[in-house]
Coordinates of C-alpha atoms and ligand atoms in Angstrom, one line a residue:
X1457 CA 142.7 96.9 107.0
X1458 CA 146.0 97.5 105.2
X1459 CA 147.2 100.6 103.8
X1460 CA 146.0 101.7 100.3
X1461 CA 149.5 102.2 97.6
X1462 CA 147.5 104.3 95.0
X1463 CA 145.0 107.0 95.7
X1464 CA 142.8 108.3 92.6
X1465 CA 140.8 111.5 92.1
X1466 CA 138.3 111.3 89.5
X1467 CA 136.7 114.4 88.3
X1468 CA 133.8 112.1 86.6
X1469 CA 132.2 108.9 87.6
X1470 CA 132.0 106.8 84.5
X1471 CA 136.3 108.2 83.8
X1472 CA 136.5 106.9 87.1
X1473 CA 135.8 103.4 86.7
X1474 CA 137.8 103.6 83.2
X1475 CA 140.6 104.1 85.6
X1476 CA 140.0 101.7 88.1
X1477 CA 139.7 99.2 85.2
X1478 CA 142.8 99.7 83.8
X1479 CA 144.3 99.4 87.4
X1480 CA 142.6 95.8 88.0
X1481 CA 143.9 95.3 85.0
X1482 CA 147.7 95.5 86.1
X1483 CA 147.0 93.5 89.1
X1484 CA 145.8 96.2 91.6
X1485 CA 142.7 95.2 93.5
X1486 CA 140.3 98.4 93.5
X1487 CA 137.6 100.1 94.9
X1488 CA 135.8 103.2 93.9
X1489 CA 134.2 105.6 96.4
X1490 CA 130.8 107.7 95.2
X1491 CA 132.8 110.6 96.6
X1492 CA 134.5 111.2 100.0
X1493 CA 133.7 108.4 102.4
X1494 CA 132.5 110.0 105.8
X1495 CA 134.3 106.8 107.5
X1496 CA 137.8 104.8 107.0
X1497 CA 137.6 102.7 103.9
X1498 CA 135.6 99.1 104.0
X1499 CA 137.8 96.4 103.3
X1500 CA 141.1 95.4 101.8
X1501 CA 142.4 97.6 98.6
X1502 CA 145.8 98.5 96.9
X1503 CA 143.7 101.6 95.4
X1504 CA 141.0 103.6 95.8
X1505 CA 139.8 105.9 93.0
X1506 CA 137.1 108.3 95.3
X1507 CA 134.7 109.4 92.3
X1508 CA 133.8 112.8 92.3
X1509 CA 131.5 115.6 89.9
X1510 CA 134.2 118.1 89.5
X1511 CA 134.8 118.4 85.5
X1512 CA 132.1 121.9 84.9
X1513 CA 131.7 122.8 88.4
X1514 CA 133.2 125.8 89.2
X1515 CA 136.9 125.9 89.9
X1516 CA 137.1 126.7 93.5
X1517 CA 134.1 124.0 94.3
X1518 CA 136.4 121.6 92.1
X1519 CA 139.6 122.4 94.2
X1520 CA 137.7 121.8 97.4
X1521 CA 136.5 119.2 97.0
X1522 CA 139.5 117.4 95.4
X1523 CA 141.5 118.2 98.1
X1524 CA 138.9 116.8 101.2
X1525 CA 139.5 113.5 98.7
X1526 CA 143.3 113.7 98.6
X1527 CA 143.4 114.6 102.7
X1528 CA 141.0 111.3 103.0
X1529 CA 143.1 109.1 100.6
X1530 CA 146.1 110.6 103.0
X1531 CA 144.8 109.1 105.8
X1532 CA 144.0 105.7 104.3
X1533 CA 147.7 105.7 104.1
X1534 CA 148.5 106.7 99.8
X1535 CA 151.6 106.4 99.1
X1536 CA 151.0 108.1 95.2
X1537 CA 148.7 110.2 94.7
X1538 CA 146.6 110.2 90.8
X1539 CA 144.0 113.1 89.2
X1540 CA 142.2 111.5 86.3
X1541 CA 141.0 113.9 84.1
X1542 CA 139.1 113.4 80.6
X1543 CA 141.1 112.2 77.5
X1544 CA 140.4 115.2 75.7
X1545 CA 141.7 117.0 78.6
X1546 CA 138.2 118.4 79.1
X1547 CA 138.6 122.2 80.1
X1548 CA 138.4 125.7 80.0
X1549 CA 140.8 128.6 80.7
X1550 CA 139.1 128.7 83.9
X1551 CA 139.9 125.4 85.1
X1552 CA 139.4 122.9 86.7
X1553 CA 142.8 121.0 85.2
X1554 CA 144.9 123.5 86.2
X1555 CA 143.4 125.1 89.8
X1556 CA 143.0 121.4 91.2
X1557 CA 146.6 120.3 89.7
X1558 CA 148.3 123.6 91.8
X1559 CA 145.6 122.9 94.7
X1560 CA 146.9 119.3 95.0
X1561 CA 151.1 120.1 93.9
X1562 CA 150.8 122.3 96.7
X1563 CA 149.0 120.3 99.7
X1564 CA 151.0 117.0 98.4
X1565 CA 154.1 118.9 98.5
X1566 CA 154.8 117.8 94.7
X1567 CA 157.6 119.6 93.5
X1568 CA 157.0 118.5 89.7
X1569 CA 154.0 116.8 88.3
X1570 CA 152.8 115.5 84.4
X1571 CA 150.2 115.9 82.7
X1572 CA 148.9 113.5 80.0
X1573 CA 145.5 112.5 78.9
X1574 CA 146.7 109.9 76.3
X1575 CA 144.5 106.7 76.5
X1576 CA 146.2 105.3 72.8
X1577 CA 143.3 102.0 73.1
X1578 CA 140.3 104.2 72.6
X1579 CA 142.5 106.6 70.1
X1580 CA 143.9 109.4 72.0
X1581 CA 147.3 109.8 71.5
X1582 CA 149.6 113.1 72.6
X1583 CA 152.7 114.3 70.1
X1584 CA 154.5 116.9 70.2
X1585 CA 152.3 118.3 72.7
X1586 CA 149.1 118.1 70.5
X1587 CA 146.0 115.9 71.6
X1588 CA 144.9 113.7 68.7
X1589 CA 140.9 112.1 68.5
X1590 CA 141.4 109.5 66.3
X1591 CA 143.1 110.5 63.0
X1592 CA 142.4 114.2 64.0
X1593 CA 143.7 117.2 66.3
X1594 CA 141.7 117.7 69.4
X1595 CA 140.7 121.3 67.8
X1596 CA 139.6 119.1 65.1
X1597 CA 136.9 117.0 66.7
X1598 CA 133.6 117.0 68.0
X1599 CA 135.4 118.1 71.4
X1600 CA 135.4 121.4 69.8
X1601 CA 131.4 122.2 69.8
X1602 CA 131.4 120.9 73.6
X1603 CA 128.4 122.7 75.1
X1604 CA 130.4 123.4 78.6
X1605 CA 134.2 122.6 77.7
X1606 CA 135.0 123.1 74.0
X1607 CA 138.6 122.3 72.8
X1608 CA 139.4 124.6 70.2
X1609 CA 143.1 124.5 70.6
X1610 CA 145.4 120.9 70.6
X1611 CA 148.8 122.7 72.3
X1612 CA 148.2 121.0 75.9
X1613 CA 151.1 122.8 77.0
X1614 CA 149.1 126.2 76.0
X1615 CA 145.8 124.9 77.1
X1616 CA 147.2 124.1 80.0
X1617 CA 149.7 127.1 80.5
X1618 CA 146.5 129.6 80.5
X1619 CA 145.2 127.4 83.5
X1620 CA 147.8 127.8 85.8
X1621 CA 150.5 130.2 87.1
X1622 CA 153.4 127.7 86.8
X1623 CA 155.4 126.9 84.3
X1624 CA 154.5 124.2 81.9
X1625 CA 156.8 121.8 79.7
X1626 CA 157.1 119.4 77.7
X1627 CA 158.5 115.9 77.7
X1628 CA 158.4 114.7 74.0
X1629 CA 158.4 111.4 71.8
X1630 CA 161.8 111.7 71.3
X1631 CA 162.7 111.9 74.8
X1632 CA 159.9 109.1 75.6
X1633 CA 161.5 106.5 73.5
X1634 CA 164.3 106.3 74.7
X1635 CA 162.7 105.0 78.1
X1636 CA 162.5 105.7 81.6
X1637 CA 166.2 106.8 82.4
X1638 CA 165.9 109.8 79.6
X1639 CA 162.4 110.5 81.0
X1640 CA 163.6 110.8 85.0
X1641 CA 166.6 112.8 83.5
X1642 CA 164.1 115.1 81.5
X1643 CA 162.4 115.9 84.4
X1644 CA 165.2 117.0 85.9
X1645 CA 166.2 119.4 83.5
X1646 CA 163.0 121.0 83.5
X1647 CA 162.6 120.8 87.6
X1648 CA 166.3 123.0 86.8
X1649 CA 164.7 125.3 84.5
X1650 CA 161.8 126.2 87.0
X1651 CA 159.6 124.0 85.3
X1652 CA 156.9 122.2 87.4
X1653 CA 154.6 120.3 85.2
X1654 CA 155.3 118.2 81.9
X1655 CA 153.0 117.6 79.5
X1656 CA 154.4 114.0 78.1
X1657 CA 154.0 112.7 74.6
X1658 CA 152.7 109.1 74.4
X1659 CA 151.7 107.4 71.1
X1660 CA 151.3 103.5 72.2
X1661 CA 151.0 101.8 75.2
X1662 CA 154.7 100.8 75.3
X1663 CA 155.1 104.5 76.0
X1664 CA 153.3 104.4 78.9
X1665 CA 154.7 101.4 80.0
X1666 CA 158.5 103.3 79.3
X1667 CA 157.0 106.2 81.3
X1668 CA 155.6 104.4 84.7
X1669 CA 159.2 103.6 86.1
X1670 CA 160.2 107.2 85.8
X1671 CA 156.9 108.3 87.7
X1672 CA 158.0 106.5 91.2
X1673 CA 159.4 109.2 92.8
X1674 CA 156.3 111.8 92.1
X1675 CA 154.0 112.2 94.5
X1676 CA 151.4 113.1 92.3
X1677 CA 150.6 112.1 88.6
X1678 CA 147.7 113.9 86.5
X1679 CA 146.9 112.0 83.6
X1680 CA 143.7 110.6 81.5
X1681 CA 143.4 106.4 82.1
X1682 CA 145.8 105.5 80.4
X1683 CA 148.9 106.3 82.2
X1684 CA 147.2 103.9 84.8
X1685 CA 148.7 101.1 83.5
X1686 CA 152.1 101.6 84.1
X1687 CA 151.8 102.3 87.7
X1688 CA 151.2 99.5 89.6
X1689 CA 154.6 97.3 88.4
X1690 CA 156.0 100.5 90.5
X1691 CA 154.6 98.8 93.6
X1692 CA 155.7 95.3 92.6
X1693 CA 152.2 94.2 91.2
X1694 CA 151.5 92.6 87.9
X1695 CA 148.5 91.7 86.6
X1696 CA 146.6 89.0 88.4
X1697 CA 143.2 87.1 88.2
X1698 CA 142.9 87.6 92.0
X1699 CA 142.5 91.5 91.1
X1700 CA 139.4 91.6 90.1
X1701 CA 138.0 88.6 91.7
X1702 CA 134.2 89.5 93.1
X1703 CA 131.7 87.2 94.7
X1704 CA 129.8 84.9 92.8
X1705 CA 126.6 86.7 91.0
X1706 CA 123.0 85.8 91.5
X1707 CA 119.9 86.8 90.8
X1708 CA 117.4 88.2 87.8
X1709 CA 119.6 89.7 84.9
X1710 CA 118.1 93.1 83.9
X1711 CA 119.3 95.9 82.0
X1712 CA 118.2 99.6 82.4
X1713 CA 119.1 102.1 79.5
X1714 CA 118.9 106.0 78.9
X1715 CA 121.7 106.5 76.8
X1716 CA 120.7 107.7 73.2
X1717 CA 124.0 107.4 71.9
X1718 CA 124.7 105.7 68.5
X1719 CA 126.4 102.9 70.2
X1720 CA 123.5 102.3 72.6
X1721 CA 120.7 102.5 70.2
X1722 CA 122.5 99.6 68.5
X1723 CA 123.1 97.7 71.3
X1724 CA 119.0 97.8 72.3
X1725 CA 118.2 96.8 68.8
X1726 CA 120.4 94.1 69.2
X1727 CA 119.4 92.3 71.9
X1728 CA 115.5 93.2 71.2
X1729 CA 116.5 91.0 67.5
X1730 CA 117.9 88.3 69.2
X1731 CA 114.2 88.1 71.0
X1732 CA 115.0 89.4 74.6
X1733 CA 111.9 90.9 76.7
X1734 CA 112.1 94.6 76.3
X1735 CA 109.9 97.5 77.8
X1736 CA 110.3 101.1 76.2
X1737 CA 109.4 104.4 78.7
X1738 CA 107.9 106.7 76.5
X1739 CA 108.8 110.6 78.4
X1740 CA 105.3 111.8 77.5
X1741 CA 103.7 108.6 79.3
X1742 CA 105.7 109.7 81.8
X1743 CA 104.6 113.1 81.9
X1744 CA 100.7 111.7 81.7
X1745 CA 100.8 109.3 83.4
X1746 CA 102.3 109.5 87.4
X1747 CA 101.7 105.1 87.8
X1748 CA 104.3 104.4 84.4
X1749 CA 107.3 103.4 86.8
X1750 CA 104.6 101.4 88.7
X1751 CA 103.6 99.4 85.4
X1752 CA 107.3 98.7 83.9
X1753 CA 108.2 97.4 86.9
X1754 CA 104.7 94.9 86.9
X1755 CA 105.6 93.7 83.6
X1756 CA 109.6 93.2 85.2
X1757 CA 107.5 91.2 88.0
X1758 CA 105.5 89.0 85.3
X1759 CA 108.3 88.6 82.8
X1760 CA 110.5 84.9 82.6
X1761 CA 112.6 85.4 85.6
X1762 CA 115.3 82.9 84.4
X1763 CA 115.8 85.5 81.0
X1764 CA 117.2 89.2 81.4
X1765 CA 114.9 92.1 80.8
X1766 CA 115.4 95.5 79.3
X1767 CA 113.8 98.3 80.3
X1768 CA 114.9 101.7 78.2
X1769 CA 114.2 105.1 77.2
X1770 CA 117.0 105.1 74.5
X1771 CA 115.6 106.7 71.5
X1772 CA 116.9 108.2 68.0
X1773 CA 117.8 111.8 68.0
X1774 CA 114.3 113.3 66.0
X1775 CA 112.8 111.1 69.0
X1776 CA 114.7 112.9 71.8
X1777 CA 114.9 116.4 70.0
X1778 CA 111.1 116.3 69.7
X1779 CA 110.6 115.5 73.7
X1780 CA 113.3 118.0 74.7
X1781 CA 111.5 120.6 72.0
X1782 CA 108.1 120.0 73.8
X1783 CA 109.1 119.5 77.9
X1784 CA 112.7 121.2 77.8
X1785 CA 116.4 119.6 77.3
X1786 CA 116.8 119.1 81.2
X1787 CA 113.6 118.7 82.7
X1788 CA 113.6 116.0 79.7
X1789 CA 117.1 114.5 81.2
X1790 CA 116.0 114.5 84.6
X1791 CA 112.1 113.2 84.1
X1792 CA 113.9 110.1 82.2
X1793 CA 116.5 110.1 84.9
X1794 CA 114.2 109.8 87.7
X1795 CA 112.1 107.1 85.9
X1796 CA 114.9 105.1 85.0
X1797 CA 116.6 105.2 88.8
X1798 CA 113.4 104.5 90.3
X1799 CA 113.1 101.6 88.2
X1800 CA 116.8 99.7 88.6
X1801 CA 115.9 100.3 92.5
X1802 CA 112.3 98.3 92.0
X1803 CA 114.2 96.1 89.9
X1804 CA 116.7 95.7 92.6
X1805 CA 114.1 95.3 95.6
X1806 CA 112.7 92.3 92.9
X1807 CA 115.8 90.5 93.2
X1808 CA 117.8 91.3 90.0
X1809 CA 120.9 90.7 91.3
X1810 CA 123.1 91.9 87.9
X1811 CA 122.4 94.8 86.1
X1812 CA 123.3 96.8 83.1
X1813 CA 122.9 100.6 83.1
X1814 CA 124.1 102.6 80.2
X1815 CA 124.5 105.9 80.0
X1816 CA 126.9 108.5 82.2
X1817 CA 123.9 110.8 83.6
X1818 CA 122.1 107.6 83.6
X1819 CA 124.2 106.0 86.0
X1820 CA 124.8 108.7 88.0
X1821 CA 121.3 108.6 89.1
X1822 CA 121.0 105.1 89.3
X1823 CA 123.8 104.4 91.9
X1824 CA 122.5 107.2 93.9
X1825 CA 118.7 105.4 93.7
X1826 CA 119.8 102.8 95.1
X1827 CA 121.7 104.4 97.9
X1828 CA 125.8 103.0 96.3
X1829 CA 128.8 104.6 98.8
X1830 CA 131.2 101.6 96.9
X1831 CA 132.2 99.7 94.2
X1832 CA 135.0 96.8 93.8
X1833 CA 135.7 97.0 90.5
X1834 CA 135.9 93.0 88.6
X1835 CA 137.1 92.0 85.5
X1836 CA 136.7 93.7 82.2
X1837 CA 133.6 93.8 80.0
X1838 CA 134.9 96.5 77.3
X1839 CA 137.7 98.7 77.6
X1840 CA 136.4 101.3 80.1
X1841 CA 133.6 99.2 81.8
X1842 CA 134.2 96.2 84.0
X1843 CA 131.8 94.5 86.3
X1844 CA 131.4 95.8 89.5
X1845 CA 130.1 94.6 93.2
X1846 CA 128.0 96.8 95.3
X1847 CA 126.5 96.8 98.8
X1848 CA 123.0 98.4 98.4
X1849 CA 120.1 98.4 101.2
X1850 CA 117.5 97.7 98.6
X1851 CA 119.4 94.6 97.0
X1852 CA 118.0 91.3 99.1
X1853 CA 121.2 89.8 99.3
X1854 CA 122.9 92.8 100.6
X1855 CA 124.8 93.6 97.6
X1856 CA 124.9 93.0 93.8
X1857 CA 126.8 92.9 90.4
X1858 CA 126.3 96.0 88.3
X1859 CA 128.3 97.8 85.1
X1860 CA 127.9 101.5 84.0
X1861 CA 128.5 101.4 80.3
X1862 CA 129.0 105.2 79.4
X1863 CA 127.2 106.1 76.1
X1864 CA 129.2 105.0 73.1
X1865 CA 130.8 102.2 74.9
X1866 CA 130.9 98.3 74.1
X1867 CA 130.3 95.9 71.3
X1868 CA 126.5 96.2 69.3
X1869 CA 125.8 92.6 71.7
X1870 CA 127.3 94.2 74.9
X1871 CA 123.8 93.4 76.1
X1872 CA 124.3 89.9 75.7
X1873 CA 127.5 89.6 76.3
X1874 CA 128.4 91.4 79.3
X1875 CA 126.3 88.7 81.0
X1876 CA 128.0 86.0 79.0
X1877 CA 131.4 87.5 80.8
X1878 CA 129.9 87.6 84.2
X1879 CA 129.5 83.6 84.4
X1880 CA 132.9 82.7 82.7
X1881 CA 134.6 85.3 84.9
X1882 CA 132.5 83.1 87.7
Ligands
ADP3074 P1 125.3 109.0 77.5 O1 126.4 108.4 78.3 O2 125.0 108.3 76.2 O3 125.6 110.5 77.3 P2 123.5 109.8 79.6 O4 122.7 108.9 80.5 O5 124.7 110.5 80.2 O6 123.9 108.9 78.3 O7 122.6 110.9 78.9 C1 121.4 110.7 78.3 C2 120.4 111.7 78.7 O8 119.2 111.6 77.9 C3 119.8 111.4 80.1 O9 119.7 112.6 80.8 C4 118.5 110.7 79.9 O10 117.6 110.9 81.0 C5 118.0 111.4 78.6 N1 117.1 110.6 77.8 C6 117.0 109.3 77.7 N2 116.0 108.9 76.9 C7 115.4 110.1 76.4 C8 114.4 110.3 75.5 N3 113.7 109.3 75.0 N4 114.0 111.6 75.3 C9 114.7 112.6 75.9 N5 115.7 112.4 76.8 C10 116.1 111.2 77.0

């Protein structure tokens, strides 16, 4: 096995494979860890993005853990090292941005770091130091009712300030235009001044492209996704179809939902209008009755094998607020959680050899169903959710093909076309 160039620390699993996508994207071939490996990594990859829970936990759990993944992408042989954090810099004064950041400056012997969430394709863009959502300032958004982290200020360079005891810069637009000569000089002003981390403007994805020469020399970069893509010409890669090459799919086509989002109800109206077999899990079946899981996976079992089947607990909000009124909002979560993983693993054991699960939570509990450790990531379905191949003991051929759309992801026919994608990517 050859030595990895680029290893990632996700604090999230779905912002994990949003990173690793836009890595395949740029010609890296990728594989993504369901946390720290206990062994040396399987395989052949120029990065590894090791997936981790670390965004609410608390901060010292969060810096742990982070650094057992950095000391394990150490010994794979990193030569950079990458945090991915949320595009809206999802945080509190408290951490974890700042304590893992320090945590990892200090164990990677980083003398200066950046920090910059901007991810310009799915709207967020940093100037001036302020975080935009869309057409308005981080404060602005929904980010600010956030039950765990809400944003209620835009300044990074403030928001980030109160997490950490070094100083914080900034590297603006005007600075960032100009490209990666008045970038690498910027930093060395502020490196002069005693400052160790940059928060950096970026508007477009030129920007980022001007900004990933003059991030060579760091040791560590903490950014969102998007900063992703200007790293791997740094190593000599561009983007190639070899990248995110996976074996050939087989198998039953199946799709397993428990996202509620807007974007999700649409997608399962979608493809139940087009005419495709569809089962709904009702929670208070669930509750009533212990042999539900049992009976969706029967009618999986006596469905048209050569046609993909949905199976989903997606419902409107009045649906979901009146189940999470009557059994509680997470023992309503985690009944629908358990249902649903138990079902993609049944599925699986079946021989559906590409599936479809949406939702973040949703996923989470499905890779761990069916026992996951690995992903390579493949070639892009949406931005943010590529197609990925798995080893699993319950699949029948060893491994299958499998995509985690977080919530408000994808197209209203991602259903139907992610599938479509799979074969021409074939
Ligand atoms: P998203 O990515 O859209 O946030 P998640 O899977 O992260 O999706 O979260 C959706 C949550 O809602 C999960 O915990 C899931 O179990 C739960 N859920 C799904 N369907 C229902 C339902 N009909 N009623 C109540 N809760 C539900």
């Amino acid at each position: 096995m050859s030595k990895i160039l680029l290893g990632c620390i996700a604090d999230d699993f779905t912002g994990a494979t949003d990173l690793a996508s836009n890595l395949v994207r740029e010609g890296m071939r990728v594989v993504q860890t369901i946390g720290v490996p206990q062994g040396p990594l399987d395989g052949d990859a120029d990065a590894v993005v090791v997936a981790l829970k670390s965004r609410t936990i608390p901060a010292s759990e969060a810096v742990q853990q982070s650094l057992e993944a950095a000391r394990w992408l150490k010994a794979q042989g990193a030569q950079q090292y990458y945090f991915k954090y949320c595009s809206t810099f999802d945080s509190t004064p408290a951490g974890n941005i700042g304590p893992v950041t320090d945590a990892l400056m200090a164990e990677l012997n980083a003398g200066f770091t950046i920090a910059c969430p901007a991810f310009p394709e799915n709207g967020r863009v940093v100037f001036k130091g302020h975080l935009f959502v869309g057409d308005v300032l981080l404060q602005e958004s929904g980010m600010r009712n956030h039950p765990l982290t809400p944003m209620t200020d835009s300044n990074l360079v403030r928001v980030l300030q109160a997490q950490t005891s070094r100083n914080v810069g900034l590297i603006d637009h005007t600075v960032v235009e100009q490209g990666s000569a008045a970038i690498k000089a910027r930093i060395d002003a502020l490196a002069a001044k005693g400052i160790t981390i940059a928060v950096v403007d970026a508007t477009t994805n030129e920007d980022l492209r001007k900004l990933g020469p003059a991030l060579e020399q760091l040791s560590l970069v903490t950014a969102g996704s998007g900063v992703a893509i200007g790293l791997p010409k740094n190593f000599g890669l561009e983007p190639r179809n070899l990248a995110s090459s996976l074996p050939p799919a087989e198998g039953r086509r199946a799709i397993v939902s428990g996202s509620c989002s807007v974007a999700t109800n649409a997608q399962v109206a979608d493809f139940k209008q087009r005419g495709g077999a569809a089962y709904p899990i009702d929670p208070f079946q669930l509750l009533e009755n212990p042999s539900s899981v049992e009976k969706a996976l029967r009618w999986a079992a006596d469905a048209d094998h050569s046609l993909p089947v949905l199976i989903y607990a997606t419902a409107d909000p009045d649906a979901v607020k009146a189940v999470q009124q009557k059994i509680g909002v997470a023992e309503a979560g985690e009944l629908v959680e358990h249902a649903l993983s138990s079902i993609a693993r049944g599925l699986v054991q079946q021989g559906v050899g590409e599936l479809i699960v949406a939702g973040g939570e949703t996923s989470g509990a499905c890779v761990k169903a069916l026992d996951i450790m690995q992903m390579r990531i493949g070639p892009q379905i949406a931005p943010g959710v590529p197609w990925c191949y798995a080893q699993s003991p319950h699949a029948a051929r060893g491994g299958l093909h499998i995509t985690l759309k977080s919530g408000n992801f994808g197209a209203t026919d991602f259903f139907t076309s992610a599938f479509t994608a799979l074969e021409v990517a074939a």
